[in-house]
């Protein structure tokens, strides 16, 4: 049952991947009426996620081909709501963003996606939809990673006078100019963690300091691991977030920095070989299979799986519906910079965005493109 279903078409176009590494195509899929607690969003903007490439080129978590692509962020307008269930106060006409995944009806490369209201955030005044589309996926990832994989506190609302028990412990964020990394810095700074060491290419260091980094290192410079170990001193680094998960690019250097007791949260999948025009990518999801014997005894490796964040009942009910909008409204978290991917049709924009992911064109920014046809 829904309030405005009559205004919705029964079918729509969506972008599909017909086979691994094949060119994308358009397909026709149903527009799903909202079940209790669900809303329908007219998709205006989507932000590509590297997971789109991991799926299209690597077949990662693809149950069967063809599949409707689009697991990244989305920004649009609520056009229909269920007439029952917890709608988190959402109504027709609200400007919203969402991090939704799983079934095809939630994919962000179709005009209408149908999604539980707890996976939706209202966009506060003053933030454009393309900018807002960059937020949900990786801001949610940060809450999940920090609490579940590092075991650190991010209480909400922050109790008066609360400071983290380990406020001065070093937290090393490798890949800090990635979308995940930029949200890590902003969240940890706000919650009072004040020893945030960022690793990125040098051109991003000033902006990362603005987001909360207290020291920056350039991973493209030889000897960066030794420079970081020297900076850490005897206290070492109890917490590391590897925002990239590249076996040679991030995990090998981190294996020279982590020590007995270090917890390392790694964004899955771990990348053995990146996708290129010539070669298929190779991925690994089991941390035990990566650089075995090269980590110090007592290092705790954790593969991050944000798709399980709903197991945390508090985050399920409040993270996207309440915490994300509040952080944006109060200016605590700024959306990522974004680059618009142009093209005359939905399919052209989708293909270009996928090609740009394969070329690793994004540096300190998201790739954002329009979904609703003009
Ligand atoms: N498992 C999960 O729950 C989960 C959740 C979210 C994301 N992820 C995964 O996490 C990864 C990152 O996602 P994202 O959206 O944040 O990526 P992104 O923004 O597209 O990442 C691009 C950035 O990666 C940086 N980078 C590349 N190689 C690097 C290296 N060796 N050292 C340091 N920085 C490096 C680049 O930095 P410079 O420009 O400074 O060179 C660039 O700014 C993806 O593989 C994604 O699928 C997993």
Coordinates of C-alpha atoms and ligand atoms in Angstrom, one line a residue:
X1 CA 0.0 0.0 0.0
X2 CA 1.3 3.5 -0.8
X3 CA 0.0 7.0 -1.0
X4 CA 0.9 8.1 -4.5
X5 CA 1.6 4.9 -6.4
X6 CA -0.8 5.9 -9.2
X7 CA 1.6 8.6 -10.3
X8 CA 4.4 6.1 -10.8
X9 CA 5.1 4.3 -14.1
X10 CA 5.0 0.5 -13.9
X11 CA 8.4 0.1 -15.6
X12 CA 11.6 2.1 -16.0
X13 CA 15.0 2.0 -17.6
X14 CA 18.0 0.9 -15.6
X15 CA 21.7 0.3 -16.4
X16 CA 22.8 -3.3 -16.5
X17 CA 26.0 -5.2 -16.9
X18 CA 25.4 -8.1 -19.3
X19 CA 28.6 -10.0 -18.5
X20 CA 31.9 -9.4 -16.8
X21 CA 33.8 -6.5 -18.4
X22 CA 31.2 -6.2 -21.1
X23 CA 29.9 -2.7 -22.1
X24 CA 26.9 -1.6 -20.1
X25 CA 23.4 -1.8 -21.6
X26 CA 19.9 -0.4 -20.7
X27 CA 17.3 -2.8 -19.5
X28 CA 13.7 -2.4 -18.4
X29 CA 12.8 -3.2 -14.9
X30 CA 9.7 -2.8 -12.7
X31 CA 9.1 0.3 -10.5
X32 CA 8.4 -1.3 -7.1
X33 CA 5.6 0.1 -5.0
X34 CA 6.6 0.7 -1.5
X35 CA 6.0 -2.0 1.1
X36 CA 5.3 -1.0 4.7
X37 CA 8.1 1.3 5.9
X38 CA 9.5 2.0 2.4
X39 CA 9.7 5.0 0.2
X40 CA 10.2 5.5 -3.5
X41 CA 12.9 8.0 -4.5
X42 CA 13.1 9.6 -7.9
X43 CA 16.8 9.3 -8.6
X44 CA 18.4 12.6 -9.8
X45 CA 22.1 12.1 -9.0
X46 CA 24.3 9.1 -8.2
X47 CA 27.8 8.9 -7.0
X48 CA 29.8 6.0 -8.4
X49 CA 31.5 3.7 -6.0
X50 CA 34.6 1.5 -6.6
X51 CA 32.3 -1.4 -5.7
X52 CA 30.5 -0.7 -9.1
X53 CA 33.9 -1.6 -10.8
X54 CA 34.6 -4.5 -8.4
X55 CA 31.3 -6.0 -9.5
X56 CA 31.4 -5.2 -13.2
X57 CA 35.0 -6.2 -13.8
X58 CA 35.6 -8.6 -11.0
X59 CA 32.2 -10.2 -10.6
X60 CA 32.4 -9.5 -6.9
X61 CA 29.1 -10.4 -5.1
X62 CA 27.3 -10.7 -8.4
X63 CA 24.8 -13.6 -8.1
X64 CA 24.1 -13.9 -11.8
X65 CA 24.5 -11.9 -15.1
X66 CA 23.0 -9.6 -16.3
X67 CA 22.6 -7.5 -13.2
X68 CA 21.4 -3.9 -12.6
X69 CA 24.4 -1.9 -11.6
X70 CA 24.5 0.9 -9.0
X71 CA 25.6 0.4 -5.4
X72 CA 26.9 3.9 -4.7
X73 CA 25.2 7.0 -3.2
X74 CA 22.1 8.5 -4.5
X75 CA 20.3 11.9 -4.2
X76 CA 16.8 12.6 -5.3
X77 CA 13.2 13.3 -4.2
X78 CA 10.7 11.2 -2.3
X79 CA 7.8 10.6 -4.7
X80 CA 5.8 7.9 -2.9
X81 CA 5.6 6.5 0.6
X82 CA 4.0 3.5 2.1
X83 CA 0.9 4.2 4.1
X84 CA 2.1 2.2 7.0
X85 CA 5.3 1.3 8.8
X86 CA 8.0 3.5 10.3
X87 CA 8.7 6.1 7.6
X88 CA 11.2 8.1 9.8
X89 CA 9.1 11.2 9.2
X90 CA 9.8 11.2 5.4
X91 CA 7.1 12.6 3.1
X92 CA 6.6 13.1 -0.6
X93 CA 8.7 16.1 -1.9
X94 CA 11.5 15.6 0.6
X95 CA 15.1 16.0 -0.9
X96 CA 17.0 12.9 0.3
X97 CA 20.1 10.8 0.0
X98 CA 20.5 7.1 0.6
X99 CA 23.0 4.3 0.9
X100 CA 21.1 1.3 -0.2
X101 CA 22.3 -2.0 -1.6
X102 CA 21.2 -5.6 -2.0
X103 CA 18.2 -6.1 -4.1
X104 CA 17.8 -4.7 -7.6
X105 CA 14.9 -2.4 -6.5
X106 CA 17.5 -0.3 -4.6
X107 CA 20.0 0.2 -7.4
X108 CA 20.8 3.8 -8.1
X109 CA 21.0 3.7 -11.9
X110 CA 17.3 3.6 -12.4
X111 CA 14.8 6.5 -12.3
X112 CA 13.0 5.2 -9.2
X113 CA 14.4 3.2 -6.3
X114 CA 12.4 1.7 -3.5
X115 CA 14.0 1.5 -0.2
X116 CA 13.3 1.2 3.6
X117 CA 13.1 4.6 5.2
X118 CA 15.8 3.8 7.7
X119 CA 18.3 3.8 4.7
X120 CA 17.4 7.4 3.8
X121 CA 18.6 10.8 5.1
X122 CA 17.0 14.2 4.5
X123 CA 19.4 16.7 2.8
X124 CA 19.7 19.8 5.0
X125 CA 19.3 23.3 3.5
X126 CA 22.3 24.7 1.7
X127 CA 23.7 21.4 0.4
X128 CA 23.2 20.6 -3.3
X129 CA 22.0 17.2 -4.4
X130 CA 25.1 16.3 -6.4
X131 CA 27.3 17.1 -3.4
X132 CA 25.0 15.3 -1.0
X133 CA 25.1 12.2 -3.2
X134 CA 28.7 11.7 -2.2
X135 CA 27.9 11.3 1.5
X136 CA 25.9 8.3 2.5
X137 CA 28.0 5.2 1.5
X138 CA 31.3 6.1 3.0
X139 CA 30.0 8.1 6.0
X140 CA 28.1 5.0 7.1
X141 CA 31.2 3.0 6.3
X142 CA 33.2 5.1 8.8
X143 CA 30.7 4.6 11.7
X144 CA 30.7 0.9 11.1
X145 CA 34.5 0.6 10.7
X146 CA 35.4 2.7 13.8
X147 CA 32.9 1.0 16.1
X148 CA 32.8 -2.6 14.9
X149 CA 36.3 -3.1 13.5
X150 CA 38.4 -0.8 15.7
X151 CA 36.2 -1.0 18.7
X152 CA 36.2 2.7 19.4
X153 CA 33.4 4.8 20.8
X154 CA 31.2 7.2 18.7
X155 CA 28.3 7.8 21.1
X156 CA 25.3 9.6 19.8
X157 CA 24.4 12.2 21.0
X158 CA 27.8 12.9 22.5
X159 CA 27.3 13.0 26.3
X160 CA 28.3 16.3 27.8
X161 CA 32.0 16.2 28.9
X162 CA 32.6 12.9 27.0
X163 CA 36.1 12.3 25.6
X164 CA 37.4 9.1 24.1
X165 CA 39.4 6.9 26.5
X166 CA 42.1 6.8 23.8
X167 CA 41.8 10.4 22.6
X168 CA 45.6 10.7 22.2
X169 CA 46.3 7.3 20.7
X170 CA 47.6 7.4 17.2
X171 CA 45.1 6.4 14.4
X172 CA 46.8 6.0 11.1
X173 CA 44.5 6.6 8.1
X174 CA 46.2 5.2 4.9
X175 CA 44.4 6.5 1.8
X176 CA 43.1 9.6 3.6
X177 CA 42.3 11.4 0.4
X178 CA 39.8 8.6 -0.6
X179 CA 36.2 9.2 0.0
X180 CA 36.3 6.9 3.0
X181 CA 39.4 8.6 4.4
X182 CA 38.0 12.1 4.2
X183 CA 34.9 11.1 6.2
X184 CA 37.1 9.1 8.7
X185 CA 39.0 12.3 9.5
X186 CA 35.9 14.5 10.0
X187 CA 34.1 11.9 12.2
X188 CA 37.1 11.1 14.4
X189 CA 38.0 14.8 14.8
X190 CA 34.4 15.6 15.9
X191 CA 34.3 12.8 18.5
X192 CA 37.6 14.1 20.0
X193 CA 40.2 11.8 18.6
X194 CA 43.2 14.1 18.2
X195 CA 46.1 12.1 16.9
X196 CA 45.1 11.5 13.3
X197 CA 47.9 10.6 10.9
X198 CA 46.9 10.8 7.3
X199 CA 48.7 9.2 4.3
X200 CA 47.9 10.4 0.8
X201 CA 49.7 11.9 -2.1
X202 CA 51.2 15.3 -1.1
X203 CA 48.8 17.5 -3.1
X204 CA 46.0 16.7 -0.7
X205 CA 47.9 17.4 2.6
X206 CA 46.5 20.9 3.1
X207 CA 42.9 19.9 2.6
X208 CA 43.3 16.8 4.8
X209 CA 44.7 19.1 7.6
X210 CA 41.5 21.2 7.2
X211 CA 39.5 18.0 7.7
X212 CA 41.3 17.0 10.9
X213 CA 44.6 15.4 10.1
X214 CA 47.3 16.2 12.7
X215 CA 50.2 14.9 10.6
X216 CA 50.4 14.0 6.9
X217 CA 52.7 11.6 5.0
X218 CA 53.1 11.2 1.2
X219 CA 52.9 7.5 0.2
X220 CA 54.5 8.3 -3.2
X221 CA 57.8 9.2 -1.5
X222 CA 60.4 6.5 -0.8
X223 CA 60.9 5.6 2.8
X224 CA 57.4 6.7 3.9
X225 CA 57.0 3.7 6.2
X226 CA 60.2 4.5 8.1
X227 CA 59.2 8.2 8.4
X228 CA 55.9 7.2 9.9
X229 CA 57.5 4.7 12.3
X230 CA 59.9 7.5 13.5
X231 CA 57.0 9.9 13.9
X232 CA 55.0 7.4 16.0
X233 CA 57.9 6.8 18.4
X234 CA 57.8 4.3 21.2
X235 CA 54.0 4.4 21.6
X236 CA 53.5 3.0 18.1
X237 CA 50.1 2.9 16.5
X238 CA 47.3 1.0 18.1
X239 CA 44.8 1.7 15.3
X240 CA 45.1 1.7 11.5
X241 CA 42.4 2.2 8.9
X242 CA 43.4 1.0 5.4
X243 CA 40.9 2.9 3.2
X244 CA 42.2 1.2 0.0
X245 CA 43.1 -2.4 0.7
X246 CA 45.7 -2.8 -2.0
X247 CA 48.0 -5.7 -1.3
X248 CA 51.1 -4.0 -2.7
X249 CA 50.0 -0.3 -2.4
X250 CA 48.8 -0.2 1.2
X251 CA 49.0 -3.6 3.0
X252 CA 52.6 -4.3 2.4
X253 CA 53.7 -0.9 3.7
X254 CA 51.4 -1.2 6.6
X255 CA 52.9 -4.6 7.5
X256 CA 56.1 -2.7 8.2
X257 CA 54.3 -0.3 10.6
X258 CA 51.8 -2.4 12.5
X259 CA 53.1 -4.1 15.7
X260 CA 51.9 -6.4 18.5
X261 CA 48.5 -5.1 19.5
X262 CA 47.7 -2.9 16.4
X263 CA 44.2 -3.3 15.0
X264 CA 44.1 -2.8 11.3
X265 CA 40.7 -2.3 9.7
X266 CA 40.9 -3.0 5.9
X267 CA 38.3 -2.0 3.4
X268 CA 37.3 -5.1 1.5
X269 CA 37.9 -6.4 -1.0
X270 CA 41.6 -6.6 -0.8
X271 CA 43.0 -5.9 -4.2
X272 CA 45.7 -8.2 -5.5
X273 CA 45.5 -6.7 -9.0
X274 CA 43.6 -3.6 -10.0
X275 CA 41.2 -3.7 -13.0
X276 CA 42.8 -2.2 -16.1
X277 CA 41.7 -2.0 -19.8
X278 CA 43.9 -5.1 -20.4
X279 CA 43.5 -7.2 -17.3
X280 CA 40.7 -8.5 -15.0
X281 CA 41.1 -7.5 -11.4
X282 CA 41.9 -10.1 -8.7
X283 CA 40.4 -9.7 -5.2
X284 CA 40.7 -11.5 -1.9
X285 CA 38.4 -11.2 1.1
X286 CA 40.1 -13.3 3.7
X287 CA 42.7 -11.4 5.6
X288 CA 44.5 -14.6 6.5
X289 CA 45.4 -15.1 2.9
X290 CA 47.2 -11.8 2.4
X291 CA 50.9 -11.4 3.2
X292 CA 50.9 -14.4 5.5
X293 CA 53.9 -14.4 7.8
X294 CA 54.7 -10.8 7.1
X295 CA 52.7 -9.2 9.9
X296 CA 54.1 -9.0 13.4
X297 CA 52.7 -11.4 15.9
X298 CA 49.7 -9.9 17.7
X299 CA 48.5 -7.7 14.8
X300 CA 44.8 -7.9 14.5
X301 CA 43.5 -7.7 10.9
X302 CA 39.9 -6.9 10.3
X303 CA 38.2 -6.9 6.9
X304 CA 35.5 -4.2 6.9
X305 CA 32.0 -5.3 5.7
X306 CA 29.7 -2.3 5.9
X307 CA 26.9 -4.2 4.4
X308 CA 26.5 -5.7 7.9
X309 CA 26.0 -2.4 9.6
X310 CA 22.3 -3.0 10.1
X311 CA 23.2 -5.7 12.7
X312 CA 23.7 -2.7 15.0
X313 CA 20.1 -1.9 15.9
X314 CA 20.9 1.6 17.0
X315 CA 22.7 2.5 13.8
X316 CA 20.0 0.8 11.7
X317 CA 17.3 3.0 13.2
X318 CA 19.3 6.3 13.6
X319 CA 22.4 6.5 11.5
X320 CA 21.0 7.4 8.1
X321 CA 17.7 8.9 9.4
X322 CA 19.1 11.1 12.1
X323 CA 22.9 11.2 12.6
X324 CA 23.9 11.8 9.0
X325 CA 21.5 14.7 8.5
X326 CA 22.5 16.3 11.8
X327 CA 26.3 16.0 11.0
X328 CA 25.6 17.7 7.6
X329 CA 23.3 20.4 9.0
X330 CA 25.8 21.4 11.7
X331 CA 28.6 21.5 9.2
X332 CA 30.5 18.8 11.2
X333 CA 30.9 16.7 8.0
X334 CA 31.3 18.3 4.6
X335 CA 30.4 16.3 1.5
X336 CA 33.3 15.2 -0.7
X337 CA 34.3 17.3 -3.6
X338 CA 32.9 15.8 -6.8
X339 CA 33.5 15.7 -10.5
X340 CA 30.5 15.7 -12.9
X341 CA 30.5 13.0 -15.5
X342 CA 28.8 14.3 -18.6
X343 CA 27.1 12.4 -21.4
X344 CA 24.0 12.8 -23.6
X345 CA 22.2 9.8 -22.1
X346 CA 22.0 7.8 -18.9
X347 CA 23.9 4.9 -20.6
X348 CA 26.7 7.1 -21.8
X349 CA 27.2 8.7 -18.4
X350 CA 27.1 5.3 -16.7
X351 CA 29.7 3.9 -19.1
X352 CA 32.0 6.9 -18.8
X353 CA 31.8 6.7 -15.0
X354 CA 32.7 3.0 -15.0
X355 CA 35.6 3.7 -17.4
X356 CA 36.9 6.5 -15.2
X357 CA 36.8 4.1 -12.2
X358 CA 38.8 1.7 -14.2
X359 CA 41.3 4.4 -15.0
X360 CA 41.4 5.5 -11.3
X361 CA 40.5 9.0 -12.4
X362 CA 39.1 10.1 -9.0
X363 CA 41.6 11.7 -6.6
X364 CA 40.2 13.4 -3.5
X365 CA 36.8 13.5 -5.2
X366 CA 33.7 11.4 -6.2
X367 CA 32.4 10.8 -9.7
X368 CA 28.8 12.1 -9.8
X369 CA 26.4 11.9 -12.7
X370 CA 22.7 12.6 -13.5
X371 CA 20.3 9.7 -13.6
X372 CA 16.9 11.2 -14.4
X373 CA 16.8 11.8 -18.1
X374 CA 16.4 15.5 -19.0
Ligands
LIG1 N1 34.1 -3.3 2.5 C1 33.4 -2.1 2.8 O1 32.6 -2.1 3.7 C2 33.8 -0.9 2.0 C3 33.1 0.3 2.3 C4 33.5 1.4 1.5 C5 34.5 1.3 0.6 N2 35.1 0.1 0.4 C6 36.2 0.0 -0.5 O2 37.2 0.9 -0.1 C7 38.0 1.3 -1.3 C8 38.0 2.8 -1.3 O3 36.8 3.4 -1.6 P1 36.6 4.9 -1.8 O4 35.2 5.1 -2.4 O5 36.9 5.7 -0.6 O6 37.7 5.1 -3.0 P2 38.1 6.4 -3.8 O7 37.7 7.7 -3.1 O8 37.7 6.2 -5.2 O9 39.7 6.3 -3.8 C9 40.5 7.1 -4.5 C10 41.7 7.5 -3.7 O10 42.5 6.4 -3.5 C11 43.8 6.9 -3.1 N3 44.8 5.8 -3.2 C12 44.9 4.9 -4.3 N4 46.0 4.1 -4.0 C13 46.6 4.5 -2.8 C14 47.7 4.1 -2.1 N5 48.5 3.1 -2.4 N6 47.9 4.8 -0.9 C15 47.2 5.8 -0.5 N7 46.1 6.3 -1.2 C16 45.8 5.6 -2.4 C17 44.0 8.0 -4.1 O11 44.8 8.9 -3.4 P3 45.7 10.1 -4.0 O12 44.8 10.8 -4.9 O13 46.2 10.8 -2.8 O14 46.9 9.4 -4.7 C18 42.6 8.5 -4.4 O15 42.3 9.8 -3.8 C19 37.3 0.7 -2.5 O16 37.9 -0.5 -2.9 C20 35.9 0.4 -2.0 O17 35.2 -0.6 -2.7 C21 34.8 -1.0 1.1

